[in-house]
CSV table of C-alpha atoms in Angstrom, one decimal:
chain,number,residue,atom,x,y,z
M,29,UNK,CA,-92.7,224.0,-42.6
M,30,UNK,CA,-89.8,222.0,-43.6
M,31,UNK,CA,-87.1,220.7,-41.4
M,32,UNK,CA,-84.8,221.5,-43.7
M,33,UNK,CA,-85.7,225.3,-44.2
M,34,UNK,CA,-82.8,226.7,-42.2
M,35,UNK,CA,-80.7,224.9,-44.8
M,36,UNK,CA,-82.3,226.6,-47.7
M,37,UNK,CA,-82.2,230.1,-45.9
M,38,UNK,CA,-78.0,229.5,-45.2
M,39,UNK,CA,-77.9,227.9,-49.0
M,40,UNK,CA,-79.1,231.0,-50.3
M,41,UNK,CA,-77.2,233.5,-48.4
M,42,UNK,CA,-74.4,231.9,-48.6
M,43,UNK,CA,-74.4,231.9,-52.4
M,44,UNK,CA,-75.1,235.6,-52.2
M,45,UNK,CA,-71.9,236.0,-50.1
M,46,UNK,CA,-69.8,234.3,-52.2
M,47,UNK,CA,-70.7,235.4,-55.8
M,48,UNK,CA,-70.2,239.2,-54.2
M,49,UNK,CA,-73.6,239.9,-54.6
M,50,UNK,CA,-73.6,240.9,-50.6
M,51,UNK,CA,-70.1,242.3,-50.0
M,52,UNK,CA,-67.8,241.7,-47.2
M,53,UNK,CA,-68.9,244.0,-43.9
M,54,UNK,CA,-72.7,244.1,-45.1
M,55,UNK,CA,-75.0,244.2,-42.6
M,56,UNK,CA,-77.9,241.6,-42.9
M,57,UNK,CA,-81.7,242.4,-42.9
M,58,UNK,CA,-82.7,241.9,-38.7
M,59,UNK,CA,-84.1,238.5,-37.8
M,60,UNK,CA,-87.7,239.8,-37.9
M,61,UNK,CA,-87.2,241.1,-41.4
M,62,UNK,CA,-85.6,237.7,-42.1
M,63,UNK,CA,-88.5,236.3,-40.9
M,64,UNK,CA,-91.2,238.5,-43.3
M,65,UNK,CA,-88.6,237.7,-46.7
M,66,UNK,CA,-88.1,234.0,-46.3
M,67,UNK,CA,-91.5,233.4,-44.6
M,68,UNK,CA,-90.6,231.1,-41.6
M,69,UNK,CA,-90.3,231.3,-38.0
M,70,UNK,CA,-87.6,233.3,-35.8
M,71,UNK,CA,-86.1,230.0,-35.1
M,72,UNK,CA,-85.2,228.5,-37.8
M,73,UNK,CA,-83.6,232.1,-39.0
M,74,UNK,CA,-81.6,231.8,-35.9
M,75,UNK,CA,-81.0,228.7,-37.2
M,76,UNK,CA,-79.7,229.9,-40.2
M,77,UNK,CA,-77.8,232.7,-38.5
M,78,UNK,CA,-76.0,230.7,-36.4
M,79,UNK,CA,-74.7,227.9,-38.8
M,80,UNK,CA,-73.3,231.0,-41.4
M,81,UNK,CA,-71.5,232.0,-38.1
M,82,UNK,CA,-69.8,229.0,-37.2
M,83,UNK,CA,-68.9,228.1,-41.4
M,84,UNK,CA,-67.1,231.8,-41.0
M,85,UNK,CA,-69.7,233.6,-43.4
M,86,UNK,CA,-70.8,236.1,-40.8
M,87,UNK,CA,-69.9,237.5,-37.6
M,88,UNK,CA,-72.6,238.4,-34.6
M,89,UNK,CA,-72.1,241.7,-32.9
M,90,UNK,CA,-74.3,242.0,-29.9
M,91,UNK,CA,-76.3,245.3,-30.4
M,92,UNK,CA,-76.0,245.6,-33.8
M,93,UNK,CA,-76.6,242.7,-36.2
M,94,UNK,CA,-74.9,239.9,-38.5
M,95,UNK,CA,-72.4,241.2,-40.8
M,96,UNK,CA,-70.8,239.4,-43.6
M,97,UNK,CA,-67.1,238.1,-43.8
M,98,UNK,CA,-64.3,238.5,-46.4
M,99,UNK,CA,-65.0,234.7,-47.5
M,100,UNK,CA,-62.2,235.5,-50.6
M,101,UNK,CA,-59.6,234.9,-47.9
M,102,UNK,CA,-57.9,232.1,-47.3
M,103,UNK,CA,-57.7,230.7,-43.9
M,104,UNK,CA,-54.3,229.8,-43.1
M,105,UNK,CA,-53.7,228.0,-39.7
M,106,UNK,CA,-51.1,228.9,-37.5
M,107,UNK,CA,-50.1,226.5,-35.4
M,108,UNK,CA,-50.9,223.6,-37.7
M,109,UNK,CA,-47.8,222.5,-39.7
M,110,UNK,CA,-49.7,222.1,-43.1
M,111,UNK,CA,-47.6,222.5,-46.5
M,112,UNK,CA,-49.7,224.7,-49.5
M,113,UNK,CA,-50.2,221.6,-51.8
M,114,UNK,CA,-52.0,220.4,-48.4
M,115,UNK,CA,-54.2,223.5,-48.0
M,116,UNK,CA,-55.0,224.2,-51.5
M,117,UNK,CA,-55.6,220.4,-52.0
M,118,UNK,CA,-59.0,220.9,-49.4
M,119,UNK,CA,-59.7,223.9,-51.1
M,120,UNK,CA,-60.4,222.4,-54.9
M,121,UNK,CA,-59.2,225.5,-55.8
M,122,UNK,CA,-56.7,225.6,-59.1
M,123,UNK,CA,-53.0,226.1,-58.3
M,124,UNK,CA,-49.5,225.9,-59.5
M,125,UNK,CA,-45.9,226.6,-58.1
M,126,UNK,CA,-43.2,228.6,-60.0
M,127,UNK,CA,-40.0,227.7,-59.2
M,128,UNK,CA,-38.0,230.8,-59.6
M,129,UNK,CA,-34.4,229.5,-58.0
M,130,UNK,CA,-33.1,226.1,-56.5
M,131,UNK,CA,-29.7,226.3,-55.4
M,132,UNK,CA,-26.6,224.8,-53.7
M,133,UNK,CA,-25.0,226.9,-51.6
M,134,UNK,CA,-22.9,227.8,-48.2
M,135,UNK,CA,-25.1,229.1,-46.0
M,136,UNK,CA,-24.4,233.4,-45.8
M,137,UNK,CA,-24.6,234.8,-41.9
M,138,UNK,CA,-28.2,235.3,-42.1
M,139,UNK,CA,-28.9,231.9,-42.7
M,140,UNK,CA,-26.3,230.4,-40.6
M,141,UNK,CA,-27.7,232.7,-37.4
M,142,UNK,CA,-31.6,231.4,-38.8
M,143,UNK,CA,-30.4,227.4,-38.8
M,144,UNK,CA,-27.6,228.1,-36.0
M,145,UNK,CA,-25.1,226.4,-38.8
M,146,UNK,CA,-21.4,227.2,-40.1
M,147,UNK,CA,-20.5,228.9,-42.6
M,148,UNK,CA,-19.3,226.3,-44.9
M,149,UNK,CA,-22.2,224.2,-44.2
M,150,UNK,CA,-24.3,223.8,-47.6
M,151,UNK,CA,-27.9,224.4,-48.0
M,152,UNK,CA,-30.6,224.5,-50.6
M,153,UNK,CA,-32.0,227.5,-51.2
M,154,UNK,CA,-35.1,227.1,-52.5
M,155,UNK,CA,-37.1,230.2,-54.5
M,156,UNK,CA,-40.9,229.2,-55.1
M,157,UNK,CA,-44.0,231.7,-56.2
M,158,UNK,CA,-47.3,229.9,-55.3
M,159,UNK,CA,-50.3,230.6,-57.8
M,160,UNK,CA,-53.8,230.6,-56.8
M,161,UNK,CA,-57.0,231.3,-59.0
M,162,UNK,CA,-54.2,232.8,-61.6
M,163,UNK,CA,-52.7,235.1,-59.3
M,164,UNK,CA,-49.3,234.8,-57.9
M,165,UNK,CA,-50.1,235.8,-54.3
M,166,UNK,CA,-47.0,233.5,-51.6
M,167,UNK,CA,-43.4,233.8,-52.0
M,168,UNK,CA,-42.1,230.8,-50.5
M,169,UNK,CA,-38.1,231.0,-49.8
M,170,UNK,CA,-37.2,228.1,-48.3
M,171,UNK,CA,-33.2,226.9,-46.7
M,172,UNK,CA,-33.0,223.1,-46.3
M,173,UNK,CA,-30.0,221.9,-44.5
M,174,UNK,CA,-28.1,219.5,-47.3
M,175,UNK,CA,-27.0,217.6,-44.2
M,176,UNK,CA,-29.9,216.2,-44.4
M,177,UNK,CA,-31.6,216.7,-47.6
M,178,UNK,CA,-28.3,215.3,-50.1
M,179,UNK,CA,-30.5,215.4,-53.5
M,180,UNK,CA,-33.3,217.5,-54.8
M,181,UNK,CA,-35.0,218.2,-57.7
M,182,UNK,CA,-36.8,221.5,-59.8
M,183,UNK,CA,-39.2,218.5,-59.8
M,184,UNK,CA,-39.9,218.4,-55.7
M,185,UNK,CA,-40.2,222.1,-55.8
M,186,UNK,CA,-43.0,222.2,-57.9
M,187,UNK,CA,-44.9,219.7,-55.9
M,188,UNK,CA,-44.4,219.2,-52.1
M,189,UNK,CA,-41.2,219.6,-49.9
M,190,UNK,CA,-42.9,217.9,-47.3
M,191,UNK,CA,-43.9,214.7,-49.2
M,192,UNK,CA,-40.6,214.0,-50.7
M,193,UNK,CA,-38.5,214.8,-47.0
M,194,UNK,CA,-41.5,212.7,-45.4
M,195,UNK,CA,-42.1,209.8,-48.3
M,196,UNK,CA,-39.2,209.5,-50.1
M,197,UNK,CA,-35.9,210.7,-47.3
M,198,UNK,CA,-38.0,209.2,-44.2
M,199,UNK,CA,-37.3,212.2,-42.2
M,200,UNK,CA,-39.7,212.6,-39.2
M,201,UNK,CA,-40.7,216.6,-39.6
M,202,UNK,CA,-41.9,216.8,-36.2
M,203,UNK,CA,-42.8,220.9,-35.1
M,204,UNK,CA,-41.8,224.4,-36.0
M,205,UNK,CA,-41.3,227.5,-34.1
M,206,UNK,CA,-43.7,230.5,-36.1
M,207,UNK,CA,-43.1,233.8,-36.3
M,208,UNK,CA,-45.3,236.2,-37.9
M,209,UNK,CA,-45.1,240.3,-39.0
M,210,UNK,CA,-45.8,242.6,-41.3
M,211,UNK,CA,-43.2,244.1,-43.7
M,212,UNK,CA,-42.6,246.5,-46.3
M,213,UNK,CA,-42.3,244.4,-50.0
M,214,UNK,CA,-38.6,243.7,-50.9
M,215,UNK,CA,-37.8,244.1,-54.8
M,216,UNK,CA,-38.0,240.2,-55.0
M,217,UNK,CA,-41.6,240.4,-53.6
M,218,UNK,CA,-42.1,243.1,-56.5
M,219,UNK,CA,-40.9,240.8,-59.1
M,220,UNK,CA,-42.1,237.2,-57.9
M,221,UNK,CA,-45.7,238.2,-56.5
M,222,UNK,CA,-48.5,240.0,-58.1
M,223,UNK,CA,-48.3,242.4,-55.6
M,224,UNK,CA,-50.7,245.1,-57.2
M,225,UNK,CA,-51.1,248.1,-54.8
M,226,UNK,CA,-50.4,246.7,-51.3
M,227,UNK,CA,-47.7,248.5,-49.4
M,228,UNK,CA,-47.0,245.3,-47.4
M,229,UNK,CA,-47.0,241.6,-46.8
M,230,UNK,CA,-47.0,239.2,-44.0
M,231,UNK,CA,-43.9,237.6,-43.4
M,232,UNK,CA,-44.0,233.9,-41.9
M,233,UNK,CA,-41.2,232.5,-40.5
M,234,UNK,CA,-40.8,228.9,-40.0
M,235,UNK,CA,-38.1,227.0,-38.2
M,236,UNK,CA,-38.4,223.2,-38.8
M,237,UNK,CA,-37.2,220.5,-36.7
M,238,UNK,CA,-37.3,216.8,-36.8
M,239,UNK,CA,-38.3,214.5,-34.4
M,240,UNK,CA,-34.6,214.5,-32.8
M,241,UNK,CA,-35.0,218.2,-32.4
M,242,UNK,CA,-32.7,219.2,-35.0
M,243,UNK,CA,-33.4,222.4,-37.3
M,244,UNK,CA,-33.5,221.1,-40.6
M,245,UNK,CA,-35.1,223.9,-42.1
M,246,UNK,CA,-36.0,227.6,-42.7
M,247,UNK,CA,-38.6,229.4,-44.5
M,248,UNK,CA,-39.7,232.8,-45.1
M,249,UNK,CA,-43.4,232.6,-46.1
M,250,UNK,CA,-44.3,236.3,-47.9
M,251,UNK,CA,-48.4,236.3,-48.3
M,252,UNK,CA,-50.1,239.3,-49.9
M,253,UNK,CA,-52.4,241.3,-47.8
M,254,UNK,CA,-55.5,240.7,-48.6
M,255,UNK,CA,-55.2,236.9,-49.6
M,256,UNK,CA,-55.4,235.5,-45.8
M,257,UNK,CA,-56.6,235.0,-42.7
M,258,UNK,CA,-54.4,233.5,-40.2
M,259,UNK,CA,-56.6,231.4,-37.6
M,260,UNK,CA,-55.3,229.7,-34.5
M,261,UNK,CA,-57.2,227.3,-31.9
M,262,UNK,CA,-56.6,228.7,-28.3
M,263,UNK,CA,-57.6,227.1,-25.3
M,264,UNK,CA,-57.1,228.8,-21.8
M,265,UNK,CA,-55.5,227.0,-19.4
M,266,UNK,CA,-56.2,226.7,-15.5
């Protein structure tokens, strides 16, 4: 037998997975019938098994079997401070942003309590639909203290906030403070997203601060249900 086979076994299954052929929550054949249909040993199914596992394809329940994973979502991680042109840039998957509004403005009394600013403070409010695979499926709204941010363009906001505060101002974006629910869509989630059925989205709140510590930012993230999965790295400390 090859060394290799494993590989062939997790090439093949995972092409099933991903062209729909096996759905999401399907239950795969036992290792012994695994065994018979690809005509190799237990051990390199396991193999096989295990490597789909740890790629996110499958997940092991003890008792009862492998069963497939939603692969169509997008894994979205939650402590990392990542901008979408980032993310979709590793995925190699097509994508655009729509820039809906980009404004100068004095911050209202939900902003000003959101970036702990005064009222006559100006900020750039920032309106931004992000498209992937032809679907518009992130509202982005994003409130950038002018303080620190003087100019901007439509331009930037088609690209990446992050790469012109970062490249082009020099400003050293330094951690954010997440906060994450689920909500009921807004009209403006109506209109900006293709929302199709879903009674509700996920709501991700970022507050951005420099290396000083200063809030520089705000950002409401909307995602549509079904798009992501929101992953995290946890390690228990002792």
């Amino acid at each position: 037998m090859r060394e290799n086979k494993f590989l062939a076994i997790y090439d093949d299954l995972v092409d099933q997975i991903q062209s729909g052929e096996i759905k999401p929550s399907t239950k795969l054949p036992s290792e012994n019938e695994m065994v018979e249909q690809y005509g190799t040993s237990r051990e390199t199914v396991r193999k096989a098994l295990n490597l789909l596992s740890q790629n996110g394809f499958i997940q092991k329940i003890k008792g009862k079997g492998s069963f497939t994973l939603d692969v169509r979502k997008f894994d979205f991680p939650v402590s990392g401070l990542v901008s979408f042109k980032e993310l979709v840039d590793k995925m190699g998957k097509p994508w655009k942003t729509i820039v809906y509004e980009m404004a100068l403005e004095n911050a209202n009394s939900y902003i000003q309590k959101q970036l702990n600013v005064k009222g006559n403070e100006q900020v750039w409010k920032i309106a931004r639909a992000r498209e992937l695979d032809g679907e518009r499926i992130i509202l982005d709204k994003d409130y950038v203290r002018q303080a620190f941010v003087p100019t901007l363009s439509k331009e930037t906001c088609e690209g990446s906030l992050f790469s012109y505060f970062e490249g082009e101002l020099g400003l050293k974006i330094s951690f954010a403070k997440k906060e994450i629910s689920v909500d009921e869509p807004t009209e403006e989630d109506y209109r900006y997203l293709d929302l199709k059925d879903y009674k509700h989205i996920v709501v991700v709140k970022n507050y951005i601060y420099l290396e000083d510590a200063s809030l520089f930012q705000y950002t409401e993230s909307r995602h549509r249900l079904d798009k992501f999965r929101f992953v995290d790295f946890a390690r228990r400390g002792h």
